[in-house]
Short mmCIF file of C-alpha atoms in Angstrom, two decimals:
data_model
loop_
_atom_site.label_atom_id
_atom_site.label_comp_id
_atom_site.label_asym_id
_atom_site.label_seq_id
_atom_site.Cartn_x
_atom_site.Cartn_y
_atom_site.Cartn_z
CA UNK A 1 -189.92 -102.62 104.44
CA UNK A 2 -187.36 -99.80 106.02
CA UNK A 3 -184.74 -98.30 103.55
CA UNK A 4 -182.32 -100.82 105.26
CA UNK A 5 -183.50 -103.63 103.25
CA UNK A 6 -184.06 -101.28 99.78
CA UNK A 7 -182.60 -101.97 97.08
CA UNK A 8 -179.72 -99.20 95.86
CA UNK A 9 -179.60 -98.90 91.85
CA UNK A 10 -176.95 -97.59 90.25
CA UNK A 11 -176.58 -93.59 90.06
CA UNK A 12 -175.84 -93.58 86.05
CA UNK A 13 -179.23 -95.62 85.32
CA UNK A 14 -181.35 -92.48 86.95
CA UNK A 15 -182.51 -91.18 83.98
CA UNK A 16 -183.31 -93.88 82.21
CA UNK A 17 -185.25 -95.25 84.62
CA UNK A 18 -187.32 -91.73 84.82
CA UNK A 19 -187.72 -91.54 81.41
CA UNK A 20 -188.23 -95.84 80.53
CA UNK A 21 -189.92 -96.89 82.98
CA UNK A 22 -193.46 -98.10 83.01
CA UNK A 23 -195.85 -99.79 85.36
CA UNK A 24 -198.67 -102.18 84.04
CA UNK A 25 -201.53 -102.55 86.88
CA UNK A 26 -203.67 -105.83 86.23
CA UNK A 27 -207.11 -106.72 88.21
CA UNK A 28 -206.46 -110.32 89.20
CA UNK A 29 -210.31 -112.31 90.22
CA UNK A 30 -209.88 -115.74 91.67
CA UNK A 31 -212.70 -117.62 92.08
CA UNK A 32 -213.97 -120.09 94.61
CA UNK A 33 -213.47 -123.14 92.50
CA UNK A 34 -209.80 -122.32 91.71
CA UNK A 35 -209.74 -123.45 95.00
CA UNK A 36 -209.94 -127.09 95.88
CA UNK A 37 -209.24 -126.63 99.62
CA UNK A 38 -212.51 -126.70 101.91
CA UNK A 39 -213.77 -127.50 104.90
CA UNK A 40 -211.59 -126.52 107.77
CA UNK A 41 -209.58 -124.72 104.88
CA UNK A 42 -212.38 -122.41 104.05
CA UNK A 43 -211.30 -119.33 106.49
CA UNK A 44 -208.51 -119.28 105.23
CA UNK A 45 -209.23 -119.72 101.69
CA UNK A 46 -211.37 -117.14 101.79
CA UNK A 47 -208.48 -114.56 102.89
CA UNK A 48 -206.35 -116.48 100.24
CA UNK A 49 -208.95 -115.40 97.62
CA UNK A 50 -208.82 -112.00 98.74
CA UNK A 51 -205.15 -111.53 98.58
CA UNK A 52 -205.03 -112.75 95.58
CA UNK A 53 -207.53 -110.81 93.71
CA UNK A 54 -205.29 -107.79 94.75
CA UNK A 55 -203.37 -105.74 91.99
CA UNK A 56 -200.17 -107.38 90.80
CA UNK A 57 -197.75 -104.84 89.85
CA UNK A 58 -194.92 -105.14 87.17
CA UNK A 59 -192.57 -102.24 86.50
CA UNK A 60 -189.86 -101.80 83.53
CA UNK A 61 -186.60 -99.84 83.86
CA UNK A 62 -183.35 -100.26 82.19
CA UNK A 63 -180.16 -100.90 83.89
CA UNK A 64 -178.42 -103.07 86.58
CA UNK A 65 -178.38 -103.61 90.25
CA UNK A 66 -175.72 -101.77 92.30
CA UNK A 67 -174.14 -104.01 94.85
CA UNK A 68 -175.33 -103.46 98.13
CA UNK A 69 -173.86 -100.68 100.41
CA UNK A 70 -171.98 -99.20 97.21
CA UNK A 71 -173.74 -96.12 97.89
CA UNK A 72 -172.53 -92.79 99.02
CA UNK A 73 -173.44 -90.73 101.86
CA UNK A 74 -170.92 -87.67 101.02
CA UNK A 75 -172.27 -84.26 99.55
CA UNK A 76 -171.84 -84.19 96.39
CA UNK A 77 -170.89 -87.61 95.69
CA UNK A 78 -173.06 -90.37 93.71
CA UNK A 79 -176.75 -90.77 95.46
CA UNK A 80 -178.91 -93.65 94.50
CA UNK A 81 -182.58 -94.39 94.26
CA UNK A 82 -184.27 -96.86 96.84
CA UNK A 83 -186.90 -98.74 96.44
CA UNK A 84 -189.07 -99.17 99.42
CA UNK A 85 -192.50 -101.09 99.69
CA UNK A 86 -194.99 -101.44 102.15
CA UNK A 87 -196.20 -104.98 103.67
CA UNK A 88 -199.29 -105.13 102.06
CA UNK A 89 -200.24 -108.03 99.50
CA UNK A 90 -198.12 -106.80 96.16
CA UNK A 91 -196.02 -108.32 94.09
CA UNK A 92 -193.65 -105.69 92.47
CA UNK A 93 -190.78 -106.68 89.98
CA UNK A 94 -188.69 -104.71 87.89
CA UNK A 95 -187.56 -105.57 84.88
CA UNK A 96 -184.28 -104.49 83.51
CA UNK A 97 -183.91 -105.02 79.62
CA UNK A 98 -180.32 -105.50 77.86
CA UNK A 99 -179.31 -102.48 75.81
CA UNK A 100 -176.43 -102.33 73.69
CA UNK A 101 -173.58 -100.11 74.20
CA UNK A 102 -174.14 -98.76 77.41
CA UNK A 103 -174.40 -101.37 79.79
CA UNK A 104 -174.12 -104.79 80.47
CA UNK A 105 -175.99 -107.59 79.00
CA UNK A 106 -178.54 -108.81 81.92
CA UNK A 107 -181.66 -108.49 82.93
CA UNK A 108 -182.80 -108.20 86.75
CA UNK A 109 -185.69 -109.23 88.31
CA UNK A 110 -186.79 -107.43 91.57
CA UNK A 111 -189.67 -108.42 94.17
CA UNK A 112 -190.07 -106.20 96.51
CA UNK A 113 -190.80 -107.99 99.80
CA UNK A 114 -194.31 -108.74 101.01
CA UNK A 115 -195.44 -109.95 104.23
CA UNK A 116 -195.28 -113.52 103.35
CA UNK A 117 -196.58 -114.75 106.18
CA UNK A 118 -200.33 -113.31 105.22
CA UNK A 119 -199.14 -114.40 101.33
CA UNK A 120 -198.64 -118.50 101.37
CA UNK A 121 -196.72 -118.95 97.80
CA UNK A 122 -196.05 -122.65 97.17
CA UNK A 123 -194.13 -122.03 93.66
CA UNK A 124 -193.59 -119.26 91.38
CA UNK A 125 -192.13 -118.46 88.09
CA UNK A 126 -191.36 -116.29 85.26
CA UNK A 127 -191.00 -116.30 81.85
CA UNK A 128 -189.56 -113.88 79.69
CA UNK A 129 -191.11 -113.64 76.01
CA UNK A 130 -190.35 -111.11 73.26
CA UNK A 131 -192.82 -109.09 71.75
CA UNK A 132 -193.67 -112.10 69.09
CA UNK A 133 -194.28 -113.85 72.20
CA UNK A 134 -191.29 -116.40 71.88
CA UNK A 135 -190.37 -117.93 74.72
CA UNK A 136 -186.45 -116.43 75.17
CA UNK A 137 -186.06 -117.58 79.18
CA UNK A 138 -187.70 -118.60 82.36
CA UNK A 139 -186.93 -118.70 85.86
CA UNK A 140 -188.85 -120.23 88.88
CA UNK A 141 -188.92 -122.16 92.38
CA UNK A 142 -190.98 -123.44 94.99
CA UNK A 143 -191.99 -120.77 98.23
CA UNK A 144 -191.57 -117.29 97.63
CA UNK A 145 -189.66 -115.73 95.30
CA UNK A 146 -186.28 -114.06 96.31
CA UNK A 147 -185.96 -110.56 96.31
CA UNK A 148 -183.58 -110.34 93.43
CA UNK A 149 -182.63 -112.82 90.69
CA UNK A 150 -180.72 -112.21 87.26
CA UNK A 151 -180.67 -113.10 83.83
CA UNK A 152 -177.70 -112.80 81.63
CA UNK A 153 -179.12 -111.96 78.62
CA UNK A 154 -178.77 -115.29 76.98
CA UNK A 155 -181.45 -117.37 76.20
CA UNK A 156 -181.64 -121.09 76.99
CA UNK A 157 -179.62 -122.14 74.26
CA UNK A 158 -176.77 -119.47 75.97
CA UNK A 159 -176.78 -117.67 73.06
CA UNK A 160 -177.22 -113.99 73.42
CA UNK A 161 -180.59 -112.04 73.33
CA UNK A 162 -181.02 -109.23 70.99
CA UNK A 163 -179.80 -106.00 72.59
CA UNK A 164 -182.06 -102.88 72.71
CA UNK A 165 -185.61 -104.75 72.44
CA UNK A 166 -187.97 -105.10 74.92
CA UNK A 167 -189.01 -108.34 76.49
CA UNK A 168 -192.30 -109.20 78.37
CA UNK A 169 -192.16 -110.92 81.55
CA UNK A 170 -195.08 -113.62 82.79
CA UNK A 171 -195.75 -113.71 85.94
CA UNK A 172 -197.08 -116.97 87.65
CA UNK A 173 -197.96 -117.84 90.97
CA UNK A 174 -199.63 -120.76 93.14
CA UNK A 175 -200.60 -120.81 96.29
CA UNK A 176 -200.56 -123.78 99.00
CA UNK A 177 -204.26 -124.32 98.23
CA UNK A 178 -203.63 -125.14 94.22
CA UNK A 179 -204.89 -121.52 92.85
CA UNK A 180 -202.80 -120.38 90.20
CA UNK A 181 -203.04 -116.73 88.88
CA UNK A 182 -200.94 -115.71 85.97
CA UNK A 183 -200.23 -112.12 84.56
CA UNK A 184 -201.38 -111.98 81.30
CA UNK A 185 -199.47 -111.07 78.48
CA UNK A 186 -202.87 -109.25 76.68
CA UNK A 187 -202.59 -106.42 79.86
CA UNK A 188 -199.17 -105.19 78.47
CA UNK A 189 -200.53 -104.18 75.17
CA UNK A 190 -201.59 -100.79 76.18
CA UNK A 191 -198.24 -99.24 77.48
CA UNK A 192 -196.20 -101.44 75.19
CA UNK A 193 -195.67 -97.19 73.27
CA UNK A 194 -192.50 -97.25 75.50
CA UNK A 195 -191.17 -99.74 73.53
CA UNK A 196 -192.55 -98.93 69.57
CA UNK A 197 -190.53 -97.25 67.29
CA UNK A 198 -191.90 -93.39 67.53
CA UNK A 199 -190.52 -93.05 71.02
CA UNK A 200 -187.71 -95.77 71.36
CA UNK A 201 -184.94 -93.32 69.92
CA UNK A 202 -185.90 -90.35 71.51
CA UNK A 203 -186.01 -92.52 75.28
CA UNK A 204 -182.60 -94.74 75.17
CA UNK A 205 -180.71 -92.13 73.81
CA UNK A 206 -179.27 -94.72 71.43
CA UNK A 207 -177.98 -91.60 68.72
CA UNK A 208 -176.52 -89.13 69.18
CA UNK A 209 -178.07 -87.19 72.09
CA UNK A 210 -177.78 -83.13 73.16
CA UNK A 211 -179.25 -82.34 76.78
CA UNK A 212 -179.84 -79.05 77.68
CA UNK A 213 -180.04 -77.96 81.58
CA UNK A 214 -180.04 -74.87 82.93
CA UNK A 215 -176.77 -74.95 84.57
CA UNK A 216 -175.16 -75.00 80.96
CA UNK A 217 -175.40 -77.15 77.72
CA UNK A 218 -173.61 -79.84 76.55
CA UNK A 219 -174.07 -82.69 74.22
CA UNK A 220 -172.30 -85.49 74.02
CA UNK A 221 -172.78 -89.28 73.05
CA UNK A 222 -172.91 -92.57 75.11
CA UNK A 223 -171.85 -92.98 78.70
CA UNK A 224 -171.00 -90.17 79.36
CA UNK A 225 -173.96 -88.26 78.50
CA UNK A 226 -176.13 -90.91 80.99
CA UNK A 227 -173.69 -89.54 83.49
CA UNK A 228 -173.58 -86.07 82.88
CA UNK A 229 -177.38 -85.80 83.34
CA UNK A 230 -177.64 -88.69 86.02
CA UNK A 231 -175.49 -86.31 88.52
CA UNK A 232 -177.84 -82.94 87.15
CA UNK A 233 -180.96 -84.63 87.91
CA UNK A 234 -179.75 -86.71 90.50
CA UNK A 235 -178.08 -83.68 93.07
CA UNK A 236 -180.15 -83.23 96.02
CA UNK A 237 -181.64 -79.58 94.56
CA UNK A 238 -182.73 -80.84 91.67
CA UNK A 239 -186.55 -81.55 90.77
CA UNK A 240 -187.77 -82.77 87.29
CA UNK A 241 -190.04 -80.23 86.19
CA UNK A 242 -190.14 -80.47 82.25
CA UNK A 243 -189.46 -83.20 80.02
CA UNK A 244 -189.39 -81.97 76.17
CA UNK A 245 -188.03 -84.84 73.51
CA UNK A 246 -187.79 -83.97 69.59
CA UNK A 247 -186.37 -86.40 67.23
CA UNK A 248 -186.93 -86.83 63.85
CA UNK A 249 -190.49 -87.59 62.55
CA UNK A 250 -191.71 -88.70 65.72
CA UNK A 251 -195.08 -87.98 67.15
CA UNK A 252 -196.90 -88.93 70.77
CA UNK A 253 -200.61 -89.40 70.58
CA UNK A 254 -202.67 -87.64 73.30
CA UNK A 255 -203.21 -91.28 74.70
CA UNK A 256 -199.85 -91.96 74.58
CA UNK A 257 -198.78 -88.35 76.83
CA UNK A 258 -201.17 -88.89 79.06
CA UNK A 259 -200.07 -92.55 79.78
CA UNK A 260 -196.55 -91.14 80.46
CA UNK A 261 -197.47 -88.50 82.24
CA UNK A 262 -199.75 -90.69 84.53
CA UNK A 263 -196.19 -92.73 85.68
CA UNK A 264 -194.50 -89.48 86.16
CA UNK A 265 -197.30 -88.93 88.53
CA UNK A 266 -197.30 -91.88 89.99
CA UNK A 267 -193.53 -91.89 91.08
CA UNK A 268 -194.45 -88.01 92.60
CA UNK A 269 -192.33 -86.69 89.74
CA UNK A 270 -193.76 -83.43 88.72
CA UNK A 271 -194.44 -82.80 84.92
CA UNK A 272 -194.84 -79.59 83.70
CA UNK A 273 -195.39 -81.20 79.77
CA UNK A 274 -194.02 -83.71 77.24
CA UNK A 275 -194.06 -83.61 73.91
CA UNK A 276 -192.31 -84.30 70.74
CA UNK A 277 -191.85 -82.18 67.74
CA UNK A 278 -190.73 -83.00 64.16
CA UNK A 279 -186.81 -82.48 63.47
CA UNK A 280 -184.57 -83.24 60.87
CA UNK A 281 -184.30 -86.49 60.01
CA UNK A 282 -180.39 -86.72 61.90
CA UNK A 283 -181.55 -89.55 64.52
CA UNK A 284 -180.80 -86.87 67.34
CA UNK A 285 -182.94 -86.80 70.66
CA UNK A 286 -182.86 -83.66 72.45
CA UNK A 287 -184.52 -83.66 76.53
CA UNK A 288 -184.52 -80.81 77.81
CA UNK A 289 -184.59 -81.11 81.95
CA UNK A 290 -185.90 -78.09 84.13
CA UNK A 291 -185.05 -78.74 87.81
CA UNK A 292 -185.88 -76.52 90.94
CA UNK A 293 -184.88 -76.49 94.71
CA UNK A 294 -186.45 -78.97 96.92
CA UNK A 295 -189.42 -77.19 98.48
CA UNK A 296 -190.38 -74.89 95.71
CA UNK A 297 -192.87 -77.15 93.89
CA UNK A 298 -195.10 -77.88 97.37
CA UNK A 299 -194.54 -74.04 98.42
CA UNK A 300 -195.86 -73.16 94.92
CA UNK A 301 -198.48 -75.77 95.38
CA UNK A 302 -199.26 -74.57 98.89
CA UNK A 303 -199.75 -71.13 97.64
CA UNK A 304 -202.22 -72.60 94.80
CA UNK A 305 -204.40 -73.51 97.77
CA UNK A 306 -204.76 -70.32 99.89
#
């Protein structure tokens, strides 16, 4: 896909996102008998099976959608991240929970577009569940799924979800041969940390929050706080290089860091360290956000080399 048909999310969701966000990678085997094509099918099954047994990919951030061409071009005006994916056989959504306060109350769902043509979808859905499991929502259609679909944060009585919790989405597809392949709901137990209590203050700034940057500090509550470091980490010289959260009895588990530091990796963010230290018991999160000129980190890494 070029950056013409991206998707452009909304400047004030930037950190957030950085900090939220999560990616849950499941192995997906389909066997023969899942399909009940043959025959003159069976070339064609076969490269079926194979696509399908290829990793499904489901990512969580926080926020909206920004309308298409809202962005900015301008120096020093709002920049926004794009999401670009290759054509190769992977099904990528991202799921945007409701939080209270800050923004509004919906959920969207983002595919980012595969070949379809080497993909034959004949219906999809999914289903959102809480963390009980309870079925809140679900969403579906026959051929592939659109690029974008959202949810309102009501449930299908139309009455509205609870804000700030963190809802599971079940992914389902079949193909034109009858094989069905599901994402379980047992694979998102091991990065659900995002979501539990230790870190859940100290990541949605829901308290009161102080940043500290190195252009000056500052601390302020709500909005404007997601703003205020949105455009610091957001400017085109800026590189997150340290992440630091305290907040009050909190504590991250060795697994738990090096889970989080394996997304910063994976979206070529560089992390110098995380952790989290014990602090009064006032409900404030402090992150503390080290950024450097584009270029420094690879000419520093460049000179590691030599």
């Amino acid at each position: 896909m070029s950056c013409r048909g991206c998707f452009k999310i909304g400047m004030p969701l930037v950190v957030l996102c950085l900090l939220a966000s999560i990616t849950v990678r499941a192995e997906v085997t389909v066997t023969a008998q899942d399909f009940p094509g043959g025959g003159k099918n069976r070339a064609a099954v076969a490269t079926e099976r194979k696509l399908l047994s290829d990793r499904l990919d489901v990512s969580f951030l926080i926020g909206t959608l920004a309308k298409k061409n809202e962005g900015m071009k301008s120096p020093g005006e709002p920049r926004y991240l794009y999401q670009e994916v290759d054509p190769v056989p992977l099904e990528s959504y991202k799921v945007y929970t409701p939080w209270a306060g800050y923004f509004k109350q919906s959920m969207v769902f983002v595919l980012g577009r595969i070949d379809v043509g080497r993909l034959k979808i004949a219906r999809w859905s999914v289903t959102v569940r809480d963390l009980a499991g309870k079925e809140i929502k679900s969403f579906g259609g026959v051929g592939n799924p659109p690029e974008a679909f959202a949810w309102n944060g009501r449930d299908v009585h139309y009455n509205p979800v609870a804000a700030g919790q963190a809802y599971i989405p079940e992914l389902n597809l079949e193909d034109y041969y009858g094989a069905r392949v599901s994402l379980p709901q047992r694979m998102f137990y091991l990065d659900q940390f995002l979501w539990e209590e230790p870190l859940k203050q100290v990541l949605v700034f829901l308290q009161d929050s102080a940043f500290e940057h190195k252009r000056g500090k500052f601390s302020r509550t709500g909005q404007a706080v997601i703003e205020e470091v949105s455009n610091l980490v957001n400017q085109q010289d800026a590189w997150v290089m340290e992440i630091e959260c305290t907040g009050p009895d909190h504590d991250l588990s060795a697994e738990r860091a090096q889970a989080l530091k394996g997304y910063f990796a994976r979206e070529n963010l560089r992390l110098k360290n995380i952790r989290i230290k014990n602090a009064p018991a006032t409900g404030e999160a402090m992150v503390k956000i080290t950024s450097l000129k584009p270029g420094a980190v690879q000419a520093a890494e460049e000179a590691g080399k030599r």
